[in-house]
mmCIF file of C-alpha atoms in Angstrom:
data_model
loop_
_atom_site.group_PDB
_atom_site.id
_atom_site.type_symbol
_atom_site.label_atom_id
_atom_site.label_comp_id
_atom_site.label_asym_id
_atom_site.label_seq_id
_atom_site.Cartn_x
_atom_site.Cartn_y
_atom_site.Cartn_z
ATOM 1 C CA MET A 26 -0.472 -0.002 0.309
ATOM 2 C CA ILE A 27 1.194 3.297 -0.855
ATOM 3 C CA ASP A 28 1.626 6.472 0.733
ATOM 4 C CA GLN A 29 1.386 10.412 0.564
ATOM 5 C CA ILE A 30 5.763 10.244 0.981
ATOM 6 C CA GLN A 31 5.984 7.353 -0.953
ATOM 7 C CA ILE A 32 3.547 9.509 -4.280
ATOM 8 C CA ILE A 33 5.665 12.921 -3.625
ATOM 9 C CA ASN A 34 9.126 10.815 -4.230
ATOM 10 C CA LEU A 35 7.393 9.287 -7.291
ATOM 11 C CA ALA A 36 6.955 12.787 -8.144
ATOM 12 C CA LEU A 37 11.198 14.300 -7.180
ATOM 13 C CA ALA A 38 11.832 10.888 -9.507
ATOM 14 C CA LYS A 39 10.161 11.880 -13.041
ATOM 15 C CA LEU A 40 11.425 15.371 -12.239
ATOM 16 C CA SER A 41 15.326 14.175 -11.882
ATOM 17 C CA ASP A 42 15.718 15.281 -9.031
ATOM 18 C CA ASN A 43 18.103 13.081 -6.307
ATOM 19 C CA ASN A 44 16.934 14.486 -3.071
ATOM 20 C CA THR A 45 14.149 12.356 -1.437
ATOM 21 C CA VAL A 46 11.125 13.607 1.203
ATOM 22 C CA GLN A 47 10.899 11.668 4.413
ATOM 23 C CA ASN A 48 8.524 13.836 6.291
ATOM 24 C CA LEU A 49 6.051 16.606 4.825
ATOM 25 C CA MET A 50 7.166 18.453 7.798
ATOM 26 C CA GLU A 51 10.796 18.770 7.158
ATOM 27 C CA ASN A 52 12.088 22.304 5.786
ATOM 28 C CA SER A 53 14.119 20.557 2.800
ATOM 29 C CA PRO A 54 12.812 22.445 -0.161
ATOM 30 C CA GLU A 55 11.336 19.338 -2.256
ATOM 31 C CA ALA A 56 8.652 18.684 1.189
ATOM 32 C CA MET A 57 8.044 22.921 1.083
ATOM 33 C CA GLN A 58 7.019 22.517 -2.753
ATOM 34 C CA ALA A 59 5.090 19.448 -1.573
ATOM 35 C CA ARG A 60 2.995 20.313 0.807
ATOM 36 C CA ALA A 61 2.778 23.943 -1.385
ATOM 37 C CA HIS A 62 1.035 21.315 -4.202
ATOM 38 C CA TRP A 63 0.070 18.443 -3.133
ATOM 39 C CA ASP A 64 -4.493 19.212 -2.953
ATOM 40 C CA ILE A 65 -4.166 20.955 -5.904
ATOM 41 C CA ALA A 66 -2.889 18.184 -7.764
ATOM 42 C CA LEU A 67 -5.173 15.783 -5.787
ATOM 43 C CA HIS A 68 -7.822 17.668 -6.341
ATOM 44 C CA ALA A 69 -7.411 18.881 -10.031
ATOM 45 C CA LEU A 70 -7.065 15.184 -11.098
ATOM 46 C CA LEU A 71 -9.824 14.086 -8.485
ATOM 47 C CA SER A 72 -11.920 16.253 -10.760
ATOM 48 C CA GLU A 73 -10.928 14.920 -13.765
ATOM 49 C CA HIS A 74 -13.141 11.203 -13.373
ATOM 50 C CA PRO A 75 -15.863 9.543 -11.397
ATOM 51 C CA TRP A 76 -13.707 7.670 -9.293
ATOM 52 C CA ASP A 77 -15.103 5.004 -8.189
ATOM 53 C CA PHE A 78 -12.951 3.949 -4.629
ATOM 54 C CA ALA A 79 -13.201 8.228 -3.896
ATOM 55 C CA LYS A 80 -17.013 8.251 -4.609
ATOM 56 C CA ARG A 81 -19.239 9.306 -1.631
ATOM 57 C CA GLN A 82 -22.708 8.604 -0.879
ATOM 58 C CA ARG A 83 -24.845 11.035 1.952
ATOM 59 C CA ARG A 84 -27.979 12.935 2.873
ATOM 60 C CA LEU A 85 -28.087 16.255 2.363
ATOM 61 C CA ALA A 86 -28.178 19.123 5.479
ATOM 62 C CA PRO A 87 -31.456 21.327 4.600
ATOM 63 C CA LEU A 88 -30.881 24.954 4.903
ATOM 64 C CA ASP A 89 -33.603 27.438 5.668
ATOM 65 C CA GLU A 90 -32.779 30.309 2.336
ATOM 66 C CA ASP A 91 -35.380 32.153 0.665
ATOM 67 C CA THR A 92 -36.546 30.511 -2.457
ATOM 68 C CA SER A 93 -38.913 33.337 -4.330
ATOM 69 C CA LEU A 94 -36.413 33.625 -6.612
ATOM 70 C CA SER A 95 -35.295 30.257 -7.689
ATOM 71 C CA PRO A 96 -36.751 27.338 -9.244
ATOM 72 C CA TYR A 97 -36.224 24.807 -7.245
ATOM 73 C CA GLU A 98 -38.576 24.564 -3.841
ATOM 74 C CA PHE A 99 -35.808 23.178 -1.170
ATOM 75 C CA HIS A 100 -32.235 23.897 0.036
ATOM 76 C CA PHE A 101 -29.166 22.138 1.378
ATOM 77 C CA ALA A 102 -25.513 22.229 2.204
ATOM 78 C CA TYR A 103 -22.987 21.517 -0.049
ATOM 79 C CA PRO A 104 -21.054 18.789 1.700
ATOM 80 C CA ALA A 105 -17.923 20.295 2.999
ATOM 81 C CA ASP A 106 -15.314 17.284 1.918
ATOM 82 C CA CYS A 107 -16.853 17.257 -1.716
ATOM 83 C CA ILE A 108 -14.665 18.318 -5.336
ATOM 84 C CA HIS A 109 -18.034 17.588 -7.458
ATOM 85 C CA ILE A 110 -21.274 16.870 -6.568
ATOM 86 C CA ARG A 111 -22.470 13.617 -9.534
ATOM 87 C CA ARG A 112 -25.412 13.475 -9.092
ATOM 88 C CA VAL A 113 -28.654 14.147 -6.184
ATOM 89 C CA PHE A 114 -31.779 11.370 -5.218
ATOM 90 C CA PRO A 115 -34.501 11.341 -3.238
ATOM 91 C CA SER A 116 -32.922 9.958 -0.017
ATOM 92 C CA GLY A 117 -33.516 6.054 0.508
ATOM 93 C CA ARG A 118 -34.607 5.550 -3.498
ATOM 94 C CA THR A 119 -30.228 5.614 -4.553
ATOM 95 C CA TYR A 120 -31.313 4.907 -8.259
ATOM 96 C CA ASP A 121 -33.931 8.226 -8.724
ATOM 97 C CA ASP A 122 -31.733 10.983 -10.125
ATOM 98 C CA VAL A 123 -33.582 14.172 -9.911
ATOM 99 C CA PRO A 124 -32.789 17.675 -11.691
ATOM 100 C CA TYR A 125 -30.574 19.650 -9.257
ATOM 101 C CA ALA A 126 -28.297 23.289 -9.580
ATOM 102 C CA ILE A 127 -25.754 24.343 -7.567
ATOM 103 C CA ALA A 128 -25.888 27.978 -6.731
ATOM 104 C CA LEU A 129 -24.566 30.527 -3.783
ATOM 105 C CA SER A 130 -26.425 30.842 -0.817
ATOM 106 C CA SER A 131 -28.271 34.166 -0.071
ATOM 107 C CA ASN A 132 -25.704 35.931 1.999
ATOM 108 C CA GLY A 133 -22.762 34.443 -0.616
ATOM 109 C CA SER A 134 -21.067 32.723 2.015
ATOM 110 C CA GLN A 135 -21.403 29.263 0.922
ATOM 111 C CA SER A 136 -22.424 27.110 -2.090
ATOM 112 C CA ILE A 137 -25.707 25.233 -1.598
ATOM 113 C CA ILE A 138 -27.655 22.503 -3.354
ATOM 114 C CA GLN A 139 -31.078 23.576 -4.524
ATOM 115 C CA CYS A 140 -33.412 20.599 -6.076
ATOM 116 C CA ASN A 141 -37.648 19.438 -5.564
ATOM 117 C CA HIS A 142 -37.231 17.249 -3.303
ATOM 118 C CA ILE A 143 -37.912 17.913 0.530
ATOM 119 C CA ASP A 144 -35.454 14.982 2.052
ATOM 120 C CA ALA A 145 -32.599 14.429 -0.599
ATOM 121 C CA ALA A 146 -29.136 12.957 -0.561
ATOM 122 C CA ALA A 147 -26.137 13.256 -3.287
ATOM 123 C CA GLU A 148 -23.504 10.765 -4.373
ATOM 124 C CA TYR A 149 -19.998 12.890 -4.835
ATOM 125 C CA THR A 150 -16.544 12.709 -5.191
ATOM 126 C CA PHE A 151 -14.859 12.751 -1.926
ATOM 127 C CA ALA A 152 -12.150 15.289 -1.505
ATOM 128 C CA THR A 153 -9.537 13.599 0.952
ATOM 129 C CA PRO A 154 -9.845 9.243 -0.411
ATOM 130 C CA PRO A 155 -6.816 7.362 1.910
ATOM 131 C CA THR A 156 -3.758 7.412 -0.408
ATOM 132 C CA THR A 157 -4.052 3.519 0.223
ATOM 133 C CA SER A 158 -6.833 3.524 -1.914
ATOM 134 C CA PHE A 159 -5.651 4.907 -4.680
ATOM 135 C CA PRO A 160 -5.532 2.177 -7.915
ATOM 136 C CA VAL A 161 -1.854 1.784 -9.151
ATOM 137 C CA GLN A 162 -3.049 4.067 -12.486
ATOM 138 C CA PHE A 163 -4.170 6.806 -10.171
ATOM 139 C CA VAL A 164 -0.725 7.178 -8.268
ATOM 140 C CA SER A 165 1.234 7.694 -11.656
ATOM 141 C CA ALA A 166 -0.793 9.912 -13.090
ATOM 142 C CA LEU A 167 -1.465 11.813 -9.668
ATOM 143 C CA ALA A 168 2.977 11.835 -9.394
ATOM 144 C CA TRP A 169 3.141 13.161 -12.670
ATOM 145 C CA ARG A 170 0.689 15.722 -12.100
ATOM 146 C CA LEU A 171 2.336 16.549 -8.753
ATOM 147 C CA ALA A 172 5.676 17.126 -10.940
ATOM 148 C CA ALA A 173 4.395 18.908 -13.435
ATOM 149 C CA GLU A 174 2.972 21.593 -10.966
ATOM 150 C CA ILE A 175 6.569 21.725 -9.308
ATOM 151 C CA ALA A 176 7.693 21.839 -12.702
ATOM 152 C CA LEU A 177 5.421 24.818 -13.041
ATOM 153 C CA ALA A 178 6.225 26.808 -10.080
ATOM 154 C CA THR A 179 9.759 26.394 -9.828
ATOM 155 C CA GLY A 180 10.659 27.284 -13.771
ATOM 156 C CA ARG A 181 11.709 24.316 -14.801
ATOM 157 C CA PRO A 182 12.180 23.589 -18.606
ATOM 158 C CA ASN A 183 10.211 19.880 -19.011
ATOM 159 C CA ALA A 184 6.642 21.147 -17.288
ATOM 160 C CA GLY A 185 5.507 20.388 -20.843
ATOM 161 C CA ASP A 186 6.691 17.402 -20.798
ATOM 162 C CA MET A 187 5.191 16.388 -16.915
ATOM 163 C CA LEU A 188 2.153 17.992 -18.305
ATOM 164 C CA GLN A 189 2.105 15.293 -21.534
ATOM 165 C CA ALA A 190 3.227 12.432 -19.749
ATOM 166 C CA TYR A 191 0.309 13.487 -16.955
ATOM 167 C CA SER A 192 -2.222 13.579 -19.846
ATOM 168 C CA ILE A 193 -1.563 10.133 -21.118
ATOM 169 C CA THR A 194 -1.414 8.131 -18.091
ATOM 170 C CA LEU A 195 -4.925 10.384 -17.121
ATOM 171 C CA ASN A 196 -6.607 8.599 -19.419
ATOM 172 C CA GLU A 197 -4.652 5.456 -18.998
ATOM 173 C CA ALA A 198 -6.156 5.133 -14.985
ATOM 174 C CA LYS A 199 -10.296 6.148 -16.398
ATOM 175 C CA LEU A 200 -9.954 3.516 -19.299
ATOM 176 C CA ARG A 201 -9.326 1.317 -15.978
ATOM 177 C CA ASP A 202 -11.735 2.888 -13.781
ATOM 178 C CA ALA A 203 -14.475 2.381 -16.273
ATOM 179 C CA ARG A 204 -13.213 -1.496 -17.000
ATOM 180 C CA GLU A 205 -13.647 -2.030 -13.315
ATOM 181 C CA ARG A 206 -17.173 -0.539 -12.975
ATOM 182 C CA GLY A 207 -19.890 -2.981 -13.522
ATOM 183 C CA PRO A 208 -23.469 -1.499 -15.701
ATOM 184 C CA ARG A 209 -25.539 0.389 -13.507
ATOM 185 C CA SER A 210 -28.270 -1.179 -14.861
ATOM 186 C CA GLN A 211 -26.867 -4.283 -13.548
ATOM 187 C CA VAL A 212 -27.399 -2.680 -10.409
ATOM 188 C CA ASP A 213 -30.404 -1.231 -11.087
ATOM 189 C CA GLY A 214 -32.219 -4.603 -11.612
ATOM 190 C CA GLY A 215 -33.283 -5.808 -8.367
ATOM 191 C CA TRP A 216 -34.316 -2.652 -7.299
ATOM 192 C CA LEU A 217 -36.628 -2.149 -10.577
ATOM 193 C CA LYS A 218 -37.486 -5.784 -9.809
ATOM 194 C CA SER A 219 -39.004 -5.306 -6.084
ATOM 195 C CA ARG A 220 -40.419 -1.687 -7.435
ATOM 196 C CA TYR A 221 -42.698 -3.292 -9.923
ATOM 197 C CA PRO A 222 -42.990 -7.293 -9.681
ATOM 198 C CA ALA A 223 -46.153 -7.202 -12.258
ATOM 199 C CA GLN A 224 -44.532 -4.891 -15.007
ATOM 200 C CA GLN A 225 -41.043 -7.999 -14.600
ATOM 201 C CA ALA A 226 -43.763 -10.519 -14.912
ATOM 202 C CA GLN A 227 -45.697 -9.311 -17.627
ATOM 203 C CA GLN A 228 -42.039 -9.001 -19.999
ATOM 204 C CA GLN A 229 -40.998 -12.251 -18.782
ATOM 205 C CA GLY A 230 -44.406 -13.888 -20.064
ATOM 206 C CA GLN A 231 -44.107 -12.152 -23.141
ATOM 207 C CA SER A 232 -40.450 -12.966 -24.339
#
């Protein structure tokens, strides 16, 4: 299982940097660059694709907002640990996706989620999944992205090469993630059968 320090040192190796980081809080130039760019690189990569390992579902917290100017009746707090909302659905009915919108709260202090269901939940990309959950291809893409961020910040001439390598490994990681994801219709099947048994039986009789 790989940890944050190993990924940072992998990025440094891609930059042909002979120094390594032993502790993220050390005062070495390499550790300072890693601290400055880790979150940016990770969140950028997490935003690129609906990674299965970073998927989280939770019930949304309702807000007391003025809805008079909104096309949606109910407003909810945007999850603090969310990078990207993937879909919104009624709580307890996971596969009934509903229309929604992201907006600012009436006082402009936070992002909110709007929809027309009183008890809503969301599926989203989790901002801080443990590094031990990262697939190998994701680790490689993250190391290249981190290397690119450091190269750009320090004016290294190979920053473009880092970004090109990142793009290639990102596509490989996306393909691997997609291959491991089962078709959603297979997951939905049992739920649909329990909800519409008569229709299911009729369809089987006609086949």
